[in-house]
CSV table of C-alpha atoms in Angstrom, one decimal:
chain,number,residue,atom,x,y,z
K,1,MET,CA,29.8,-13.0,-144.7
K,2,THR,CA,29.4,-9.2,-144.3
K,3,PRO,CA,29.2,-8.2,-141.0
K,4,ASP,CA,26.4,-6.4,-139.1
K,5,PRO,CA,27.4,-2.5,-139.0
K,6,THR,CA,24.8,-1.7,-136.3
K,7,PRO,CA,26.3,-1.0,-133.3
K,8,THR,CA,25.8,-3.4,-130.1
K,9,ALA,CA,25.8,-2.0,-126.6
K,10,LEU,CA,27.8,-3.2,-124.2
K,11,GLU,CA,27.7,-3.5,-120.2
K,12,GLN,CA,29.9,-0.2,-119.0
K,13,PRO,CA,31.3,-0.9,-115.4
K,14,CYS,CA,30.8,1.8,-113.3
K,15,GLU,CA,32.4,2.3,-109.7
K,16,VAL,CA,29.9,1.7,-106.8
K,17,HIS,CA,30.3,4.0,-103.6
K,18,THR,CA,28.8,1.9,-100.9
K,19,ARG,CA,28.1,4.1,-97.8
K,20,THR,CA,29.4,2.7,-94.1
K,21,ASN,CA,29.3,5.4,-92.0
K,22,ARG,CA,25.5,4.9,-91.2
K,23,LEU,CA,24.2,7.3,-88.9
K,24,THR,CA,22.9,5.9,-86.1
K,25,ILE,CA,19.7,7.4,-84.0
K,26,GLY,CA,18.9,6.6,-80.2
K,27,LEU,CA,15.6,6.3,-78.6
K,28,PRO,CA,16.2,5.9,-74.7
K,29,LYS,CA,12.7,4.8,-72.9
K,30,CYS,CA,11.3,8.2,-70.8
K,31,ASP,CA,12.0,8.1,-67.2
K,32,ASP,CA,9.2,10.8,-66.6
K,33,PRO,CA,6.0,9.5,-65.7
K,34,ALA,CA,4.6,13.0,-66.9
K,35,GLU,CA,6.1,12.3,-70.2
K,36,ARG,CA,4.9,9.2,-72.2
K,37,ARG,CA,4.7,10.7,-75.7
K,38,PHE,CA,7.5,8.8,-77.3
K,39,PRO,CA,8.5,9.8,-80.6
K,40,PHE,CA,8.4,7.0,-83.0
K,41,THR,CA,6.4,3.9,-84.0
K,42,PRO,CA,7.2,0.7,-85.3
K,43,GLU,CA,6.1,1.5,-88.9
K,44,GLY,CA,7.8,5.0,-88.6
K,45,VAL,CA,11.3,3.3,-87.7
K,46,ALA,CA,10.9,0.9,-90.2
K,47,GLN,CA,11.2,4.0,-92.7
K,48,LEU,CA,14.1,5.4,-90.9
K,49,VAL,CA,15.6,1.9,-91.9
K,50,GLU,CA,14.7,2.0,-95.0
K,51,ARG,CA,16.7,5.2,-95.3
K,52,GLY,CA,20.0,4.1,-94.0
K,53,PHE,CA,19.9,4.6,-90.5
K,54,THR,CA,20.6,2.7,-87.8
K,55,VAL,CA,17.7,2.3,-84.8
K,56,LYS,CA,18.9,1.9,-81.4
K,57,MET,CA,16.3,1.3,-78.7
K,58,GLU,CA,16.4,0.9,-74.9
K,59,GLU,CA,14.2,-2.4,-74.3
K,60,ASN,CA,10.5,-1.6,-73.2
K,61,ALA,CA,10.9,1.9,-74.4
K,62,ALA,CA,7.5,2.1,-76.1
K,63,GLU,CA,5.6,0.9,-73.3
K,64,SER,CA,4.1,3.8,-72.8
K,65,ILE,CA,2.0,3.9,-76.5
K,66,HIS,CA,1.4,0.1,-76.2
K,67,TYR,CA,4.1,-1.2,-78.6
K,68,ASP,CA,6.4,-3.9,-77.4
K,69,ASP,CA,10.1,-4.9,-78.6
K,70,ALA,CA,8.9,-7.1,-81.0
K,71,ARG,CA,7.4,-4.8,-83.1
K,72,TYR,CA,10.4,-3.0,-83.3
K,73,ILE,CA,12.7,-5.7,-83.8
K,74,ARG,CA,11.1,-6.9,-86.7
K,75,ALA,CA,11.0,-3.2,-88.1
K,76,GLY,CA,14.7,-3.6,-88.0
K,77,VAL,CA,15.3,-1.9,-84.8
K,78,GLU,CA,18.3,-2.8,-82.3
K,79,ILE,CA,17.0,-3.1,-78.5
K,80,THR,CA,20.3,-2.4,-76.6
K,81,THR,CA,21.4,-0.8,-73.4
K,82,ARG,CA,20.4,2.8,-72.3
K,83,PRO,CA,24.0,3.6,-72.3
K,84,GLU,CA,24.1,2.4,-75.7
K,85,THR,CA,21.0,4.5,-77.2
K,86,LEU,CA,22.3,7.4,-76.1
K,87,GLY,CA,26.1,7.3,-77.5
K,88,CYS,CA,23.9,7.4,-80.7
K,89,ASP,CA,24.7,10.0,-83.2
K,90,ILE,CA,21.4,11.8,-83.1
K,91,VAL,CA,19.7,11.1,-79.6
K,92,ILE,CA,15.7,11.7,-80.0
K,93,TYR,CA,14.7,12.0,-75.9
K,94,PRO,CA,11.7,14.5,-75.5
K,95,ALA,CA,11.7,14.1,-71.7
K,96,SER,CA,14.5,15.9,-69.5
K,97,LEU,CA,17.8,14.0,-69.1
K,98,SER,CA,19.3,13.8,-66.3
K,99,GLU,CA,23.1,14.4,-65.1
K,100,ALA,CA,24.1,11.0,-65.6
K,101,ASP,CA,22.2,10.5,-69.3
K,102,ALA,CA,24.2,13.5,-70.4
K,103,ARG,CA,27.5,12.1,-69.3
K,104,CYS,CA,26.8,9.3,-71.5
K,105,MET,CA,26.3,11.3,-75.0
K,106,ARG,CA,28.8,11.0,-77.4
K,107,ARG,CA,30.8,14.0,-77.9
K,108,GLY,CA,29.8,16.2,-81.1
K,109,ALA,CA,26.1,14.3,-80.5
K,110,MET,CA,22.6,16.0,-81.7
K,111,LEU,CA,19.7,15.9,-79.4
K,112,LEU,CA,16.3,16.5,-80.5
K,113,THR,CA,14.0,17.2,-77.3
K,114,LEU,CA,11.7,20.4,-76.4
K,115,LEU,CA,12.9,23.8,-74.9
K,116,ARG,CA,10.9,23.1,-71.9
K,117,SER,CA,12.4,19.7,-71.2
K,118,VAL,CA,16.3,21.2,-71.5
K,119,CYS,CA,15.7,24.4,-69.1
K,120,SER,CA,13.4,22.2,-66.6
K,121,GLY,CA,16.9,19.4,-66.4
K,122,GLY,CA,18.5,22.5,-64.7
K,123,GLU,CA,22.0,24.0,-64.9
K,124,ARG,CA,24.4,21.2,-64.1
K,125,VAL,CA,22.3,18.8,-66.9
K,126,ILE,CA,23.1,22.0,-69.4
K,127,ARG,CA,26.6,21.9,-68.5
K,128,ARG,CA,27.4,18.3,-68.9
K,129,LEU,CA,25.8,18.6,-72.6
K,130,LEU,CA,27.9,22.0,-73.3
K,131,GLU,CA,30.8,19.8,-72.1
K,132,ARG,CA,29.9,17.2,-74.4
K,133,HIS,CA,29.7,19.4,-77.1
K,134,VAL,CA,26.3,18.0,-77.9
K,135,ILE,CA,24.2,19.9,-80.6
K,136,SER,CA,20.8,20.2,-78.6
K,137,ILE,CA,17.5,21.0,-80.5
K,138,ALA,CA,14.1,21.9,-79.5
K,139,LEU,CA,11.8,20.4,-81.9
K,140,ASP,CA,9.3,22.8,-80.7
K,141,LEU,CA,10.9,25.6,-82.2
K,142,ILE,CA,11.9,24.3,-85.6
K,143,GLU,CA,10.8,26.1,-88.4
K,144,ASP,CA,10.1,25.5,-91.9
K,145,GLU,CA,10.3,27.2,-95.3
K,146,ARG,CA,6.8,28.9,-94.5
K,147,GLY,CA,8.2,30.1,-91.2
K,148,CYS,CA,5.9,27.5,-89.0
K,149,THR,CA,6.4,25.4,-86.5
K,150,PRO,CA,5.3,21.9,-87.8
K,151,PHE,CA,6.0,20.2,-84.3
K,152,ALA,CA,4.6,22.7,-81.9
K,153,ASP,CA,1.6,23.0,-84.0
K,154,ILE,CA,1.0,19.3,-84.1
K,155,LEU,CA,1.8,19.0,-80.4
K,156,ALA,CA,-0.8,22.1,-79.6
K,157,GLU,CA,-3.5,20.5,-82.3
K,158,ILE,CA,-3.4,17.4,-79.8
K,159,ASP,CA,-3.6,19.0,-76.6
K,160,GLY,CA,-6.9,20.7,-77.8
K,161,ARG,CA,-8.4,17.8,-79.0
K,162,ALA,CA,-7.6,15.8,-76.1
K,163,SER,CA,-8.5,18.6,-73.6
K,164,ILE,CA,-12.5,18.4,-75.0
K,165,ALA,CA,-11.9,14.7,-75.5
K,166,ILE,CA,-11.2,14.3,-71.7
K,167,ALA,CA,-13.6,16.5,-70.9
K,168,SER,CA,-16.5,15.1,-72.7
K,169,SER,CA,-15.6,11.3,-70.7
K,170,LEU,CA,-15.4,13.4,-67.0
K,171,LEU,CA,-18.7,14.7,-67.6
K,172,ALA,CA,-20.1,11.6,-68.8
K,173,ASP,CA,-19.0,9.9,-65.7
K,174,SER,CA,-21.7,8.8,-63.8
K,175,LEU,CA,-20.1,8.1,-60.7
K,176,LYS,CA,-17.1,10.6,-60.4
K,177,GLY,CA,-18.4,12.7,-62.7
K,178,LYS,CA,-21.8,14.9,-63.3
K,179,GLY,CA,-23.3,12.3,-65.6
K,180,ILE,CA,-24.3,15.0,-68.3
K,181,LEU,CA,-23.4,15.1,-71.9
K,182,LEU,CA,-21.4,18.4,-72.9
K,183,GLY,CA,-23.5,18.6,-76.4
K,184,GLY,CA,-27.5,19.4,-75.3
K,185,ILE,CA,-30.5,17.3,-76.9
K,186,ALA,CA,-33.8,19.1,-77.4
K,187,GLY,CA,-34.9,20.6,-74.3
K,188,ILE,CA,-31.6,20.3,-73.0
K,189,VAL,CA,-29.2,23.7,-72.9
K,190,PRO,CA,-25.7,22.6,-73.8
K,191,CYS,CA,-22.6,22.4,-71.8
K,192,GLU,CA,-20.9,25.9,-72.0
K,193,VAL,CA,-17.2,25.7,-73.4
K,194,LEU,CA,-14.7,28.6,-72.5
K,195,ILE,CA,-11.2,28.7,-74.5
K,196,ILE,CA,-8.9,31.5,-73.3
K,197,GLY,CA,-6.5,32.2,-76.7
K,198,SER,CA,-7.5,31.5,-80.2
K,199,GLY,CA,-4.1,29.7,-81.6
K,200,ILE,CA,-4.3,26.3,-83.1
K,201,ALA,CA,-4.7,24.8,-79.5
K,202,ALA,CA,-7.9,27.1,-79.3
K,203,SER,CA,-9.3,26.6,-82.7
K,204,ALA,CA,-8.9,22.7,-82.4
K,205,ALA,CA,-10.3,22.5,-78.8
K,206,SER,CA,-13.5,24.8,-80.3
K,207,ARG,CA,-13.8,22.2,-83.3
K,208,SER,CA,-14.3,19.1,-81.3
K,209,ALA,CA,-16.5,21.1,-78.7
K,210,ILE,CA,-18.9,22.9,-81.3
K,211,GLY,CA,-18.7,18.7,-83.6
K,212,LEU,CA,-20.3,17.5,-79.6
K,213,GLY,CA,-22.4,20.1,-79.6
K,214,ALA,CA,-21.3,22.7,-77.0
K,215,THR,CA,-21.6,26.3,-76.9
K,216,VAL,CA,-18.4,28.0,-77.4
K,217,ARG,CA,-16.8,31.0,-76.0
K,218,MET,CA,-13.4,32.0,-77.1
K,219,PHE,CA,-11.7,35.2,-75.3
K,220,ASP,CA,-8.7,37.0,-76.8
K,221,ASN,CA,-7.0,40.0,-77.1
K,222,ASP,CA,-5.7,39.6,-80.4
K,223,ILE,CA,-8.5,40.7,-82.7
K,224,TYR,CA,-7.0,39.5,-85.7
K,225,SER,CA,-6.5,36.3,-84.8
K,226,LEU,CA,-9.7,36.0,-83.5
K,227,ARG,CA,-11.6,37.0,-86.6
K,228,ARG,CA,-8.9,34.5,-88.6
K,229,ALA,CA,-10.4,31.5,-85.9
K,230,SER,CA,-14.4,32.8,-86.0
K,231,GLN,CA,-13.8,32.7,-90.0
K,232,GLU,CA,-12.6,29.0,-89.5
K,233,LEU,CA,-14.4,27.8,-87.6
K,234,GLY,CA,-18.1,29.4,-88.3
K,235,PRO,CA,-20.6,30.8,-86.5
K,236,GLY,CA,-20.6,28.0,-83.9
K,237,VAL,CA,-18.0,29.7,-81.8
K,238,ILE,CA,-18.6,33.2,-80.1
K,239,THR,CA,-15.7,35.2,-80.0
K,240,SER,CA,-15.0,38.4,-77.7
K,241,ALA,CA,-12.1,40.4,-76.3
K,242,LEU,CA,-10.7,39.4,-72.8
K,243,HIS,CA,-12.9,42.2,-71.3
K,244,PRO,CA,-13.1,41.8,-67.5
K,245,ARG,CA,-16.7,42.1,-67.3
K,246,THR,CA,-17.8,39.9,-70.2
K,247,LEU,CA,-15.1,37.1,-69.0
K,248,ASP,CA,-16.2,37.2,-65.4
K,249,ASN,CA,-19.6,36.4,-66.9
K,250,ALA,CA,-18.6,33.7,-69.1
K,251,LEU,CA,-16.5,32.1,-66.1
K,252,ARG,CA,-19.9,32.3,-63.7
K,253,THR,CA,-21.3,29.6,-66.4
K,254,ALA,CA,-18.5,27.9,-67.8
K,255,ASP,CA,-18.8,24.1,-67.6
K,256,VAL,CA,-15.3,23.7,-68.9
K,257,LEU,CA,-12.2,26.3,-69.3
K,258,VAL,CA,-9.5,25.6,-71.5
K,259,LEU,CA,-6.4,27.6,-71.5
K,260,THR,CA,-4.2,27.9,-74.7
K,261,PRO,CA,-0.8,30.2,-75.2
K,262,VAL,CA,-1.6,33.8,-75.4
K,263,ALA,CA,0.5,36.8,-76.1
K,264,ALA,CA,0.0,38.5,-72.9
K,265,LYS,CA,0.6,36.4,-69.6
K,266,PHE,CA,-3.2,35.3,-68.0
K,267,THR,CA,-3.2,34.4,-64.8
K,268,LEU,CA,-7.0,33.7,-62.6
K,269,HIS,CA,-6.9,34.5,-59.2
K,270,SER,CA,-9.1,33.1,-56.2
K,271,ASP,CA,-11.5,35.7,-56.2
K,272,ALA,CA,-12.3,35.1,-60.2
K,273,VAL,CA,-12.3,31.0,-59.5
K,274,ALA,CA,-14.3,31.4,-56.4
K,275,ARG,CA,-17.3,33.1,-58.8
K,276,MET,CA,-16.5,29.5,-61.1
K,277,LYS,CA,-19.3,26.8,-61.2
K,278,ARG,CA,-18.5,23.8,-58.7
K,279,GLY,CA,-17.0,20.9,-60.9
K,280,VAL,CA,-15.2,23.1,-64.0
K,281,LEU,CA,-13.2,21.4,-65.6
K,282,THR,CA,-10.1,23.5,-66.1
K,283,PHE,CA,-7.2,22.7,-68.8
K,284,ASP,CA,-3.9,24.1,-68.9
K,285,LEU,CA,-2.5,24.4,-72.5
K,286,SER,CA,-0.4,27.3,-72.0
K,287,SER,CA,3.5,27.4,-72.8
K,288,ALA,CA,4.0,26.9,-69.2
K,289,ALA,CA,1.6,24.0,-69.4
K,290,ASP,CA,2.2,23.8,-65.3
K,291,GLY,CA,-1.2,25.4,-63.9
K,292,SER,CA,0.8,28.5,-62.8
K,293,ALA,CA,-2.3,30.0,-64.5
K,294,PHE,CA,-4.7,29.0,-61.5
K,295,PRO,CA,-2.7,29.4,-58.7
K,296,THR,CA,-5.1,28.5,-56.2
K,297,MET,CA,-5.7,25.1,-58.2
K,298,THR,CA,-4.1,21.7,-57.4
K,299,PRO,CA,-2.7,20.7,-60.9
K,300,VAL,CA,-3.3,17.1,-62.0
K,301,ASP,CA,-1.1,15.5,-64.2
K,302,LEU,CA,-2.9,13.5,-67.1
K,303,ALA,CA,-0.3,11.6,-68.0
K,304,LEU,CA,-0.5,10.0,-64.4
K,305,ALA,CA,-3.9,8.0,-64.4
K,306,SER,CA,-3.4,7.4,-60.7
K,307,ALA,CA,-3.6,11.0,-60.1
K,308,VAL,CA,-6.7,11.7,-61.9
K,309,ASP,CA,-8.4,8.7,-60.4
K,310,ALA,CA,-7.4,10.4,-56.9
K,311,SER,CA,-8.5,14.0,-58.1
K,312,LEU,CA,-12.3,13.2,-58.8
K,313,HIS,CA,-13.0,12.5,-55.5
K,314,SER,CA,-11.0,15.8,-54.4
K,315,ASP,CA,-13.0,18.9,-52.9
K,316,ASN,CA,-10.7,21.5,-53.8
K,317,ARG,CA,-10.5,23.2,-57.2
K,318,ILE,CA,-8.1,21.5,-59.4
K,319,CYS,CA,-6.6,22.0,-63.0
K,320,TYR,CA,-5.4,19.7,-65.5
K,321,VAL,CA,-2.3,19.7,-67.5
K,322,HIS,CA,-0.4,17.6,-70.2
K,323,ALA,CA,-3.5,16.8,-71.9
K,324,GLY,CA,-1.6,15.5,-75.0
K,325,SER,CA,0.4,13.1,-72.8
K,326,ALA,CA,-2.9,11.2,-71.9
K,327,VAL,CA,-3.5,10.1,-75.5
K,328,ALA,CA,0.6,9.2,-76.0
K,329,ARG,CA,-0.1,6.9,-79.2
K,330,THR,CA,-1.5,9.2,-81.3
K,331,ALA,CA,1.7,12.0,-80.3
K,332,ALA,CA,3.6,9.1,-81.1
K,333,MET,CA,1.9,8.9,-84.8
K,334,ALA,CA,1.8,12.5,-85.6
K,335,LEU,CA,5.5,12.7,-84.1
K,336,THR,CA,7.0,10.5,-86.3
K,337,ASN,CA,5.3,12.1,-89.0
K,338,THR,CA,7.2,15.5,-89.0
K,339,LEU,CA,10.3,13.3,-87.8
K,340,LEU,CA,10.4,11.7,-91.1
K,341,THR,CA,10.8,14.5,-93.1
K,342,LEU,CA,13.3,16.4,-90.6
K,343,MET,CA,15.7,13.0,-90.9
K,344,GLU,CA,15.0,13.1,-94.7
K,345,SER,CA,16.2,16.6,-94.4
K,346,ILE,CA,19.9,16.0,-92.5
K,347,VAL,CA,20.3,12.5,-94.8
K,348,THR,CA,19.7,14.9,-97.9
K,349,CYS,CA,22.7,17.8,-96.0
K,350,GLU,CA,24.8,14.7,-95.4
K,351,GLY,CA,24.9,14.6,-91.9
K,352,PRO,CA,23.4,16.7,-88.6
K,353,SER,CA,26.0,20.0,-88.7
K,354,ASN,CA,25.4,20.5,-92.5
K,355,ALA,CA,22.2,20.3,-92.2
K,356,LEU,CA,22.1,23.2,-89.3
K,357,LYS,CA,24.2,25.6,-92.3
K,358,LEU,CA,21.8,24.8,-94.5
K,359,HIS,CA,18.1,25.0,-93.1
K,360,GLN,CA,17.8,28.3,-90.8
K,361,GLY,CA,14.4,27.1,-89.4
K,362,MET,CA,17.1,24.3,-87.3
K,363,GLN,CA,19.1,26.9,-86.2
K,364,LYS,CA,16.2,29.2,-85.1
K,365,ALA,CA,15.4,25.6,-83.0
K,366,THR,CA,19.5,25.6,-81.7
K,367,LEU,CA,20.0,25.6,-78.0
K,368,THR,CA,23.5,24.6,-77.7
K,369,PHE,CA,26.0,24.5,-80.2
K,370,PHE,CA,30.0,24.0,-80.0
K,371,GLY,CA,30.0,23.9,-76.3
K,372,LYS,CA,27.7,27.5,-76.4
K,373,PRO,CA,24.5,28.4,-75.1
K,374,VAL,CA,23.0,30.1,-78.6
K,375,ASN,CA,19.4,30.0,-77.2
K,376,PRO,CA,18.2,32.8,-74.6
K,377,HIS,CA,16.2,30.7,-72.8
K,378,VAL,CA,19.4,28.1,-72.2
K,379,ALA,CA,21.5,30.8,-71.4
K,380,ALA,CA,19.5,32.3,-68.9
K,381,CYS,CA,19.5,29.1,-67.1
K,382,LEU,CA,23.2,29.3,-66.8
K,383,ARG,CA,22.9,33.1,-65.5
K,384,THR,CA,25.0,34.3,-68.9
K,385,ARG,CA,24.4,35.6,-72.3
K,386,SER,CA,23.8,33.5,-75.8
K,387,VAL,CA,26.4,33.4,-78.4
K,388,ASP,CA,25.2,34.0,-82.1
K,389,ILE,CA,24.8,30.4,-84.1
K,390,SER,CA,25.9,32.2,-87.3
K,391,ILE,CA,29.5,32.9,-85.6
K,392,PHE,CA,29.8,29.1,-85.5
K,393,LEU,CA,28.3,28.5,-88.8
K,394,THR,CA,30.8,31.0,-90.1
K,395,LEU,CA,33.6,29.6,-89.4
K,396,SER,CA,33.1,26.0,-89.3
């Protein structure tokens, strides 16, 4: 019998490399009652587990966004103690760490947080992070390839939309509010919303207010930003530069005032506040977001429901802060989407340190590295000078 000349394909054994050093991600429970935003939903951590991460979460850490531990366990999360979550390779914690928490962090670990949280933690916490050689990165400073700040932008948009949603609810409350609609109906003049600034938070607030039928006035000294906002929002918003007399007239008739980040520091003093309507709802969405722009007003944290309820019976002028924390679950969904992209970059670069070398957007957001402050704001908290991170990245 003549053999078949056709070649036969045979299986070729090949070497398969199994990765044993899985990166661990720690999700501690937030101890700060003013910070209700949690970084991941159960669906988000399920994707992290599928991509090779080991996720450890403190017990009841996600109760602020109304998810129980069982949902996360089904997604592949390990429920463990706080020290174990803080001892992971990557710790995601948007609030301020305590000094004891900083001591629990693994040497050389990465901390993903917010710039304001690190600075408000104080000098002693920052020094503990430096002692542990923790690579701390401010999520709100991370830039993408286009120079945009995805984390800061999405949080600003949530703040803007949340402020109008809350204002509409408070105005419509027949017992504690005025019992009026933000948008007018036939024969009734709509409420006036005054917005300071023209960035993402300002545009988001304006878009929500216009959608509800309110009259919206936007003030900013950045004319190019005003023009861009006007083109995006259409003729429903009235724009103006921050001329004192024009602003004063708008303050007298505004039912809702929303302050968003502007180039120059904006402060509303007692004489201007005295001319405002009785019962006007004021929101501080500025970079400080602590009510300091309204020094004569009492700041009320929207993350604390009890404080908000008490404020409605107060005769004092009040200013609402942390609007985004009042919709913590929406913030968690938005943060999840953006964090998944960041985690994918870290996996692609085979580790946090390599990710810093390859992504300039992460370098700009780094606060502490190799035991040194590499951000001017963090260095100012220590009363010292910051070090250029590129020096360390070149030598490492």
